[in-house]
PDB file of C-alpha atoms and ligand atoms in Angstrom:
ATOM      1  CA  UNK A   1     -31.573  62.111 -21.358  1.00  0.00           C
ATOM      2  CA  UNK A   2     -30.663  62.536 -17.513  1.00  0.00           C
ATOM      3  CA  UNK A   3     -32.278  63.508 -14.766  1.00  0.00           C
ATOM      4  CA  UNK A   4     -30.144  64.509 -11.942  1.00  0.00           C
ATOM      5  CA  UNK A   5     -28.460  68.289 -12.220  1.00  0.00           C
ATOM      6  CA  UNK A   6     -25.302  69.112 -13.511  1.00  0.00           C
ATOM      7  CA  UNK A   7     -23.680  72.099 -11.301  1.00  0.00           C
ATOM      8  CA  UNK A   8     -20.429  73.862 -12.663  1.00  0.00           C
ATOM      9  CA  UNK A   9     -17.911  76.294 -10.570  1.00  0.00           C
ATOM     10  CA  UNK A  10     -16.297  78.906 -12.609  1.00  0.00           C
ATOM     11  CA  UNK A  11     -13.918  81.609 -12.486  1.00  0.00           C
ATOM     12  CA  UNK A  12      -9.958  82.606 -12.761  1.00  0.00           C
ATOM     13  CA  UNK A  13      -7.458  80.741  -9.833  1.00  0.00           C
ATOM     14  CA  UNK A  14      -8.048  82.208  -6.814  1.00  0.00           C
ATOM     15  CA  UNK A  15     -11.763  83.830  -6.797  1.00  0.00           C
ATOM     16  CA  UNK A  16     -12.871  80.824  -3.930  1.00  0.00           C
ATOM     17  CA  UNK A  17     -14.351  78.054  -6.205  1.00  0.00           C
ATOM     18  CA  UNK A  18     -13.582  75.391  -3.945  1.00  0.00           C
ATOM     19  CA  UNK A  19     -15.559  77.355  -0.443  1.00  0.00           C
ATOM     20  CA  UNK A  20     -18.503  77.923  -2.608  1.00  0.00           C
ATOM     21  CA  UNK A  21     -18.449  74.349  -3.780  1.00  0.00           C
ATOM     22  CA  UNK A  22     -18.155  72.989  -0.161  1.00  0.00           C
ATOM     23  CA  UNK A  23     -20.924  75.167   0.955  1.00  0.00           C
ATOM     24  CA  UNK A  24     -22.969  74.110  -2.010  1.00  0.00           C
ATOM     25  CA  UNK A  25     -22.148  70.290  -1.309  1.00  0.00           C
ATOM     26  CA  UNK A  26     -23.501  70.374   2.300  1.00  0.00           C
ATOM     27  CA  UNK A  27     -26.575  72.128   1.260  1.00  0.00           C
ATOM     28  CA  UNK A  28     -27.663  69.883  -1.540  1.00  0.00           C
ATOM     29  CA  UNK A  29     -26.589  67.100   1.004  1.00  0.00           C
ATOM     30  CA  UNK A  30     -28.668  68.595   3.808  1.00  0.00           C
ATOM     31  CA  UNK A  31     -31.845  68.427   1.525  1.00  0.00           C
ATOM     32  CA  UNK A  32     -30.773  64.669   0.953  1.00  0.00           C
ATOM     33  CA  UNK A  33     -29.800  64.702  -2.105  1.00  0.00           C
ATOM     34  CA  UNK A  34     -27.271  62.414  -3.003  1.00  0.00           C
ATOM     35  CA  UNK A  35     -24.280  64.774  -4.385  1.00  0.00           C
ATOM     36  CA  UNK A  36     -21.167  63.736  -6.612  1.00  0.00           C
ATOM     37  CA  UNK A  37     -18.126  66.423  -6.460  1.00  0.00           C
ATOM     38  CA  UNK A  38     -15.641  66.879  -8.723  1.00  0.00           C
ATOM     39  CA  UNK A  39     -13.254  68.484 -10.253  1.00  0.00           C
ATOM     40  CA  UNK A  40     -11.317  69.602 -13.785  1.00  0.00           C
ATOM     41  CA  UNK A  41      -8.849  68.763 -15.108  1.00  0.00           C
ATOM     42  CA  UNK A  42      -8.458  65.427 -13.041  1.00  0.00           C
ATOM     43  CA  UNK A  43     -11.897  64.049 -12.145  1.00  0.00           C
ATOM     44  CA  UNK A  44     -11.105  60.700 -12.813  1.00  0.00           C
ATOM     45  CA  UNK A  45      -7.353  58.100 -12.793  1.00  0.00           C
ATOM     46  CA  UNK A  46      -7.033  58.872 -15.768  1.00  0.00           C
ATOM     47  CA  UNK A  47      -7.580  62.779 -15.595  1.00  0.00           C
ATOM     48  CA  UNK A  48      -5.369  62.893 -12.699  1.00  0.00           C
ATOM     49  CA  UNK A  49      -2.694  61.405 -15.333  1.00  0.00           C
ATOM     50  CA  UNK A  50      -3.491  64.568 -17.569  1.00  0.00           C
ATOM     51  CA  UNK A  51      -3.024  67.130 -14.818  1.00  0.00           C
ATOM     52  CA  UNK A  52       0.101  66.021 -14.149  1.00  0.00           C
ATOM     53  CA  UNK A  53       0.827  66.237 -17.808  1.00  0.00           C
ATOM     54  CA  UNK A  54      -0.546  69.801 -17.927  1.00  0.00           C
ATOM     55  CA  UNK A  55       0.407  71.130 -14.926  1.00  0.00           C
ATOM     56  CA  UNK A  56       3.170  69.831 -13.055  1.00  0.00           C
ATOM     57  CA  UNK A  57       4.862  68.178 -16.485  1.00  0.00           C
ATOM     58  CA  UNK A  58       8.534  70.547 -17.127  1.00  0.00           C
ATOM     59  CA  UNK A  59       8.717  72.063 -20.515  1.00  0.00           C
ATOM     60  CA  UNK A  60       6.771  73.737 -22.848  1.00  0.00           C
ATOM     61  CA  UNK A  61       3.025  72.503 -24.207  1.00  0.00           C
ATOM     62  CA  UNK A  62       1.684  73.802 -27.481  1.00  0.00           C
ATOM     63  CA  UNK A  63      -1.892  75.893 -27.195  1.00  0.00           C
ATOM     64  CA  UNK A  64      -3.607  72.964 -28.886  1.00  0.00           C
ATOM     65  CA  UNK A  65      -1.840  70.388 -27.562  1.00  0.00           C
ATOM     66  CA  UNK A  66      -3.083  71.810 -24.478  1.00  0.00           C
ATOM     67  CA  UNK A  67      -6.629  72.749 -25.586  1.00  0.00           C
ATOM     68  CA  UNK A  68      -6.634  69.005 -26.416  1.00  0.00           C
ATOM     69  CA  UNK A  69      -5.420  67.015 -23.169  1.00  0.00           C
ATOM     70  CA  UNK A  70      -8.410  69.453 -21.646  1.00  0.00           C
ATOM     71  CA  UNK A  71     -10.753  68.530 -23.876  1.00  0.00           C
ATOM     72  CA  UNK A  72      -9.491  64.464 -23.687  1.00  0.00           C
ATOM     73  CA  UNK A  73      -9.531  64.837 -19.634  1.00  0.00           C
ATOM     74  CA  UNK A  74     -13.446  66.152 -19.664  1.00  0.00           C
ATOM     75  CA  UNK A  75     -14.435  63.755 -22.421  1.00  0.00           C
ATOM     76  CA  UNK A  76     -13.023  60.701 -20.265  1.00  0.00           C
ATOM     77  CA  UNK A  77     -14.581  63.020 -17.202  1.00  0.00           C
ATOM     78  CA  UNK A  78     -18.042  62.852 -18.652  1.00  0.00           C
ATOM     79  CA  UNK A  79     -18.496  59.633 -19.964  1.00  0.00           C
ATOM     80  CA  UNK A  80     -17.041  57.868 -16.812  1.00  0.00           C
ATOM     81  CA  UNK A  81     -18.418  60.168 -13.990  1.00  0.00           C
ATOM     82  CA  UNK A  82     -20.080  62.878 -14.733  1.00  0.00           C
ATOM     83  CA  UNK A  83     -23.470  61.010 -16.707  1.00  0.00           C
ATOM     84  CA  UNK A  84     -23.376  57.913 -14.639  1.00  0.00           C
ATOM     85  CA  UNK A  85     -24.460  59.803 -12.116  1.00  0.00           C
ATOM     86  CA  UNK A  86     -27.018  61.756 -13.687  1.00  0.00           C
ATOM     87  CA  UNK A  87     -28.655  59.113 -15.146  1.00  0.00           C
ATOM     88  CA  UNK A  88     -28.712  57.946 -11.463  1.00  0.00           C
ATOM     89  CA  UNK A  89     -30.578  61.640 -10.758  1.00  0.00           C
ATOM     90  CA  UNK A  90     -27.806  62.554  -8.775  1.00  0.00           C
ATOM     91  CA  UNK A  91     -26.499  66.146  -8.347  1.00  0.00           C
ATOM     92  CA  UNK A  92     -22.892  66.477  -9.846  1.00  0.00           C
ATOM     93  CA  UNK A  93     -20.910  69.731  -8.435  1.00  0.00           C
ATOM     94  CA  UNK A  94     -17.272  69.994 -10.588  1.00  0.00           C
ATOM     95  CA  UNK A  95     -14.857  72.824  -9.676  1.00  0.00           C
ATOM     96  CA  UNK A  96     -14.410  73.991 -13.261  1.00  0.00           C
ATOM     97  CA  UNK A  97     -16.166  72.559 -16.942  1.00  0.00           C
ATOM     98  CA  UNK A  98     -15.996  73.569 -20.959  1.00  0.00           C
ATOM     99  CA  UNK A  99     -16.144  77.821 -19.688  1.00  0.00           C
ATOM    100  CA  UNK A 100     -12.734  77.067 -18.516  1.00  0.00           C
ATOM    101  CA  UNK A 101     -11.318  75.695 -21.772  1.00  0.00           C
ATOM    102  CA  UNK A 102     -12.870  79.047 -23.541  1.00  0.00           C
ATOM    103  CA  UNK A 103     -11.353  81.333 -20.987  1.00  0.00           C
ATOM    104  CA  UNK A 104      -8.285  80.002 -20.560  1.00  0.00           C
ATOM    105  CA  UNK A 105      -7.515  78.163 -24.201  1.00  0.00           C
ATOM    106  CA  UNK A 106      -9.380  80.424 -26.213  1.00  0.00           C
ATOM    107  CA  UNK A 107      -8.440  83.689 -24.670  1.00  0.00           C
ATOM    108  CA  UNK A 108      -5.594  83.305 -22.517  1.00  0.00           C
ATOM    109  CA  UNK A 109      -3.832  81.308 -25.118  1.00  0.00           C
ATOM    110  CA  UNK A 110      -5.628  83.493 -28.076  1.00  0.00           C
ATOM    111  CA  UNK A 111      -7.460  80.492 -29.813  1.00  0.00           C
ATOM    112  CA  UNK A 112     -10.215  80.957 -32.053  1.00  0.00           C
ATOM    113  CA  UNK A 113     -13.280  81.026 -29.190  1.00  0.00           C
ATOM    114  CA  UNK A 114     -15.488  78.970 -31.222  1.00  0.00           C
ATOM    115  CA  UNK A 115     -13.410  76.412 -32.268  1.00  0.00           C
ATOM    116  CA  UNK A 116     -12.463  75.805 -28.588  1.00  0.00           C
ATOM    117  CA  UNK A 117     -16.141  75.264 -27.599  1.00  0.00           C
ATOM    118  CA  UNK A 118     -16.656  73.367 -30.250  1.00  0.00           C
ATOM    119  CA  UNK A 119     -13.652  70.740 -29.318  1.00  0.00           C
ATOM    120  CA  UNK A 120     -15.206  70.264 -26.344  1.00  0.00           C
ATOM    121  CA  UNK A 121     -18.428  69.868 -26.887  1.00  0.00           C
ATOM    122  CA  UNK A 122     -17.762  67.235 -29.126  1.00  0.00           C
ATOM    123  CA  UNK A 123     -15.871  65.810 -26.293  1.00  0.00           C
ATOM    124  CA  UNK A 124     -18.978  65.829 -24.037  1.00  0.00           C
ATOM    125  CA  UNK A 125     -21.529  64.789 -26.837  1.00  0.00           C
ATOM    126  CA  UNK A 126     -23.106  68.409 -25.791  1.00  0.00           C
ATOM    127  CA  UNK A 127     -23.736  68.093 -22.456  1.00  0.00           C
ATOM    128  CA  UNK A 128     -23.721  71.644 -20.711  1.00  0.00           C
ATOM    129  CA  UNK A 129     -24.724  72.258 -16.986  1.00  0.00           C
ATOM    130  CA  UNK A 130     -27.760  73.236 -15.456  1.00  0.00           C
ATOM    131  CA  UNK A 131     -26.441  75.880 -13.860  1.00  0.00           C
ATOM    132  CA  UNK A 132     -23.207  77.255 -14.028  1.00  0.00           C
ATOM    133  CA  UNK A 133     -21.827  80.081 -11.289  1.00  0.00           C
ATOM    134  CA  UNK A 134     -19.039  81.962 -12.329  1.00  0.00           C
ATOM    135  CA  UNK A 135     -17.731  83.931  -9.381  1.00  0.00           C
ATOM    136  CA  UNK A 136     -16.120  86.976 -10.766  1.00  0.00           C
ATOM    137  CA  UNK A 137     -12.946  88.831  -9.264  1.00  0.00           C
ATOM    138  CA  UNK A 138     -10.459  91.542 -10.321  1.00  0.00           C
ATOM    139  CA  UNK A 139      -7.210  89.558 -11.913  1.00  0.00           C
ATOM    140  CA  UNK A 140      -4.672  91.321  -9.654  1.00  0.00           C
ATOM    141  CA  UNK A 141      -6.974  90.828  -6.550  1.00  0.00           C
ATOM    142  CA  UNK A 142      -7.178  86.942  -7.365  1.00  0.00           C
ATOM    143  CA  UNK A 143      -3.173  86.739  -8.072  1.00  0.00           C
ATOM    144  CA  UNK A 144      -2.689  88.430  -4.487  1.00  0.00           C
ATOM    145  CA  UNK A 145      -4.957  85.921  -2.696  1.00  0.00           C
ATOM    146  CA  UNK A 146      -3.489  82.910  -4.755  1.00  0.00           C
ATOM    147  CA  UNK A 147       0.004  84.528  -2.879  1.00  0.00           C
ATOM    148  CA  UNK A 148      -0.994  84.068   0.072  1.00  0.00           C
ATOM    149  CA  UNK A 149      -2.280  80.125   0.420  1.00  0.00           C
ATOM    150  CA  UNK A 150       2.173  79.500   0.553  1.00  0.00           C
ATOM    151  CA  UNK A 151       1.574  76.819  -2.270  1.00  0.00           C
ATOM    152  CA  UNK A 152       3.934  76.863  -5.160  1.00  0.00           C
ATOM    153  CA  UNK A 153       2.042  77.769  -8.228  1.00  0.00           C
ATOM    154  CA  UNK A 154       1.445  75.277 -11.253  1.00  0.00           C
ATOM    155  CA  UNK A 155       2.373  75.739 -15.188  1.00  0.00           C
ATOM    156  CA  UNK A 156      -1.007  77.850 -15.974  1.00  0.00           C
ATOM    157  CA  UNK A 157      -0.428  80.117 -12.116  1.00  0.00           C
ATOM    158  CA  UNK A 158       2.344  81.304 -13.398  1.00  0.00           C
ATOM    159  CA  UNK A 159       1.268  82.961 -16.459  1.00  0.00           C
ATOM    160  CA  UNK A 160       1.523  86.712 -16.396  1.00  0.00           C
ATOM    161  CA  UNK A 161      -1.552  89.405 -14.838  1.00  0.00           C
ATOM    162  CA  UNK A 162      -2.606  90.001 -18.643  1.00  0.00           C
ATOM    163  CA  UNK A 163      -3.731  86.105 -19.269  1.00  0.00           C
ATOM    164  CA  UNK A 164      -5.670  86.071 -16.240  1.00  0.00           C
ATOM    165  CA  UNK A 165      -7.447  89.324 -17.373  1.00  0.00           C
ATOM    166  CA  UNK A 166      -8.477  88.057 -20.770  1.00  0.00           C
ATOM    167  CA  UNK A 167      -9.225  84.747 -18.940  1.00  0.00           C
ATOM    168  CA  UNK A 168     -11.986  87.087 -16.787  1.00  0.00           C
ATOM    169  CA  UNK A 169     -13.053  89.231 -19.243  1.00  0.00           C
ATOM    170  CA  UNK A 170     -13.957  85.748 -21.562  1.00  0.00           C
ATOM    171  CA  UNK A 171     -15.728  84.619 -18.514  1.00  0.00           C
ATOM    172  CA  UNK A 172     -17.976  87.398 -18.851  1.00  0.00           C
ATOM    173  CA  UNK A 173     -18.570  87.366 -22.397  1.00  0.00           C
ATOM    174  CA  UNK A 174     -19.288  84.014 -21.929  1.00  0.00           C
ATOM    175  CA  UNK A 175     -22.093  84.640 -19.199  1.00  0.00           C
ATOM    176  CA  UNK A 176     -23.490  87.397 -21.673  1.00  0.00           C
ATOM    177  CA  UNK A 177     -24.289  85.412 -24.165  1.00  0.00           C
ATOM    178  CA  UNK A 178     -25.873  82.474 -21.651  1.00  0.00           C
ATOM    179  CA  UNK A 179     -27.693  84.236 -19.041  1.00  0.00           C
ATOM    180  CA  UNK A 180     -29.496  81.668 -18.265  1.00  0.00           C
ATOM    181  CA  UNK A 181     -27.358  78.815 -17.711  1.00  0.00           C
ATOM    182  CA  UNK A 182     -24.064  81.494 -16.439  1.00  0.00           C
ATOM    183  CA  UNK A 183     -24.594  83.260 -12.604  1.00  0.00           C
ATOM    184  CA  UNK A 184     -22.423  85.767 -12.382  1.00  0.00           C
ATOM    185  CA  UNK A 185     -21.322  86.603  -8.679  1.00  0.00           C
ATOM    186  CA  UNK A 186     -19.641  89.106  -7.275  1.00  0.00           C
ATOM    187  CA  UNK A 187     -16.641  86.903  -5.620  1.00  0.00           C
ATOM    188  CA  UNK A 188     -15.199  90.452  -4.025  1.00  0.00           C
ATOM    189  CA  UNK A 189     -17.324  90.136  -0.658  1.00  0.00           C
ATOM    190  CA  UNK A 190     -17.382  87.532   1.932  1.00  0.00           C
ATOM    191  CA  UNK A 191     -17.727  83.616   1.389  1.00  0.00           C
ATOM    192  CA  UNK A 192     -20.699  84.179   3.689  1.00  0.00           C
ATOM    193  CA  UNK A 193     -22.423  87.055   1.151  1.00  0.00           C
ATOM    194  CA  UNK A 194     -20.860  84.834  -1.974  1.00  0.00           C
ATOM    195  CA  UNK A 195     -23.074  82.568  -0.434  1.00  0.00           C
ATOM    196  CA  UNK A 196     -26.517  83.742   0.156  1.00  0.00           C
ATOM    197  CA  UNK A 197     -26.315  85.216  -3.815  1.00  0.00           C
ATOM    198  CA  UNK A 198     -25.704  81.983  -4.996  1.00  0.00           C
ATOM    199  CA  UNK A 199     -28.597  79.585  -2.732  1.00  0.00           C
ATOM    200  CA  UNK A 200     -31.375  81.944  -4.014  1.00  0.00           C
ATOM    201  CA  UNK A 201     -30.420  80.807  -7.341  1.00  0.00           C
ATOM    202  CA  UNK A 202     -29.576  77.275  -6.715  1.00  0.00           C
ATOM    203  CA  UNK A 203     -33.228  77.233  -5.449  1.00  0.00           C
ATOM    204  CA  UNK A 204     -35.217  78.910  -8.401  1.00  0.00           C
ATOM    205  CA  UNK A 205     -33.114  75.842 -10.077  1.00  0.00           C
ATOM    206  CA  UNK A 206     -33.887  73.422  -7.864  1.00  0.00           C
ATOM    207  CA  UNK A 207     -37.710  74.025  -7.932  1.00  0.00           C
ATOM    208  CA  UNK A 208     -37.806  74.380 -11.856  1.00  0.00           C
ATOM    209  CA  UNK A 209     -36.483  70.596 -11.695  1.00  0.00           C
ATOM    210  CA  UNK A 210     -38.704  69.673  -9.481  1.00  0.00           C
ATOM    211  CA  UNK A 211     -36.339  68.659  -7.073  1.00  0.00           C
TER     212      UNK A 211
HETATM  213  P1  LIG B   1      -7.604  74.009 -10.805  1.00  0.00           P
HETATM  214  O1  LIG B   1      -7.790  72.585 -10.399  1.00  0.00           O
HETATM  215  O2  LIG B   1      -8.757  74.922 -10.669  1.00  0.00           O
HETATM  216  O3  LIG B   1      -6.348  74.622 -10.061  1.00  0.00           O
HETATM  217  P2  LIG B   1      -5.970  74.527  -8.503  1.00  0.00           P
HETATM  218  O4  LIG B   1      -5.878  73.092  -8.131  1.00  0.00           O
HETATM  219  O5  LIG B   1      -4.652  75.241  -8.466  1.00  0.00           O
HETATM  220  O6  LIG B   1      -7.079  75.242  -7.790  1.00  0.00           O
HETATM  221  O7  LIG B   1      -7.209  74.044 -12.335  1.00  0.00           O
HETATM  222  C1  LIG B   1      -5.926  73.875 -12.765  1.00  0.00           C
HETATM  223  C2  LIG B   1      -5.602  74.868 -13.835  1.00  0.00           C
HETATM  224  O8  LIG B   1      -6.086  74.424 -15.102  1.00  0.00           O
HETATM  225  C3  LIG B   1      -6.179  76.240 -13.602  1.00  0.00           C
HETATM  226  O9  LIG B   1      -5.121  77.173 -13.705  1.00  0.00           O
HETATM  227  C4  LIG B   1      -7.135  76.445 -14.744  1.00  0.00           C
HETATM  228  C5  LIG B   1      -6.617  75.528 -15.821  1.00  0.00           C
HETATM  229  N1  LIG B   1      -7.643  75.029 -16.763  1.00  0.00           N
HETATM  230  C6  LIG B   1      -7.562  75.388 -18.105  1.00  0.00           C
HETATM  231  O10 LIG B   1      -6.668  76.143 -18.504  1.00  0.00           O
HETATM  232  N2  LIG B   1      -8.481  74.881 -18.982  1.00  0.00           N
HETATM  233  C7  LIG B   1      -9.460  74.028 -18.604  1.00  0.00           C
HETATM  234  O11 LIG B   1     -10.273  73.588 -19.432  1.00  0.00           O
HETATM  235  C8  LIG B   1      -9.542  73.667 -17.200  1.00  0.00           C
HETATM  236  C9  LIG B   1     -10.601  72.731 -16.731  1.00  0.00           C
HETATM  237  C10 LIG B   1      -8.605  74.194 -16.325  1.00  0.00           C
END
């Protein structure tokens, strides 16, 4: 068992993950806690090999081909980075985990749900995080602000309005069934409001781990 806390970001391109994170980072690090960040797919050499593959790669990749470089990315993600530091009771922040497989494997490429979670949970050895925010935003407002950072979009970016919608709507299910473990935020307000929702429950987290 570890003993650090396992923080995952959540949500469909575009909704902010990466401002929250930041924020979160320099918090955690202003308490002095010492605070890992990373990211999915491509959290490790070897990951970053698999987001090319996945992302950048020309030509077509199966649905379970690409449910399973996902899965192989996190598994090599986990067991190289991610527990290390936990069992070093260090706080590990990654910009996307397992929810993302299920949202965008399961539903945006319609694979069986279950199956998906399944695949990847074997590929962590069951290891889910302490606290997982999902910040939630409209699919056509998150395509519109992913227009206007002027990068070119990757493979899964360019899938059409109606992937990213049963990407969000999984998300949700998702945090349904996990209340607990899935924050759901409101991600159409600013990073400065996004913000203040998510401390108060970082903090009822923090205390109930005594840290
Ligand atoms: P991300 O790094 O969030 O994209 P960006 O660098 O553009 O912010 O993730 C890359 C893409 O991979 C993103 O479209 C979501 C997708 N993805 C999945 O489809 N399944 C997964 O399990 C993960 C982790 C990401």
């Amino acid at each position: 068992m570890s003993h650090g806390l396992f923080i995952s970001f959540e949500g469909i391109d575009g909704v902010g993950k990466s401002t929250q994170a930041d924020l979160m980072e320099n918090y955690l690090a202003s308490k002095g806690l010492k605070v890992v960040r990373t990211l999915e797919p491509g959290g490790t050499e070897l990951g970053q090999e698999i987001r090319h593959l996945l992302l950048h790669r020309k030509g077509e990749v199966s649905a379970r081909s690409e449910a399973l470089l996902y899965a192989a990315d996190r598994a090599h993600h986990v067991a190289s980075k991610i527990l290390p530091a936990l069992e070093k009771c260090q706080v590990v922040i990654t910009d996307r985990y397992l929810d993302s497989s299920v949202a965008y494997q399961g539903a945006g490429r319609e694979l069986d749900l279950t199956e998906v979670r399944n695949l990847s949970l074997w590929a962590v050895n069951n290891l889910l995080p302490d606290l997982t925010v999902l910040l939630d935003l409209d699919a056509e407002l998150a395509a519109k602000r992913r227009g206007q950072t002027g990068e070119a979009p990757d493979r899964l970016e360019r899938e059409k309005i109606e992937f990213f919608e049963a990407a969000r709507n999984s998300y949700l299910d998702l945090a349904k069934a996990e209340p607990r473990r899935i924050f759901v935020v409101d991600a159409n307000q600013a990073p400065e409001k996004i913000w203040e929702a998510i401390v108060v429950r970082l903090d009822q987290v923090l205390e109930s781990k005594g840290l």
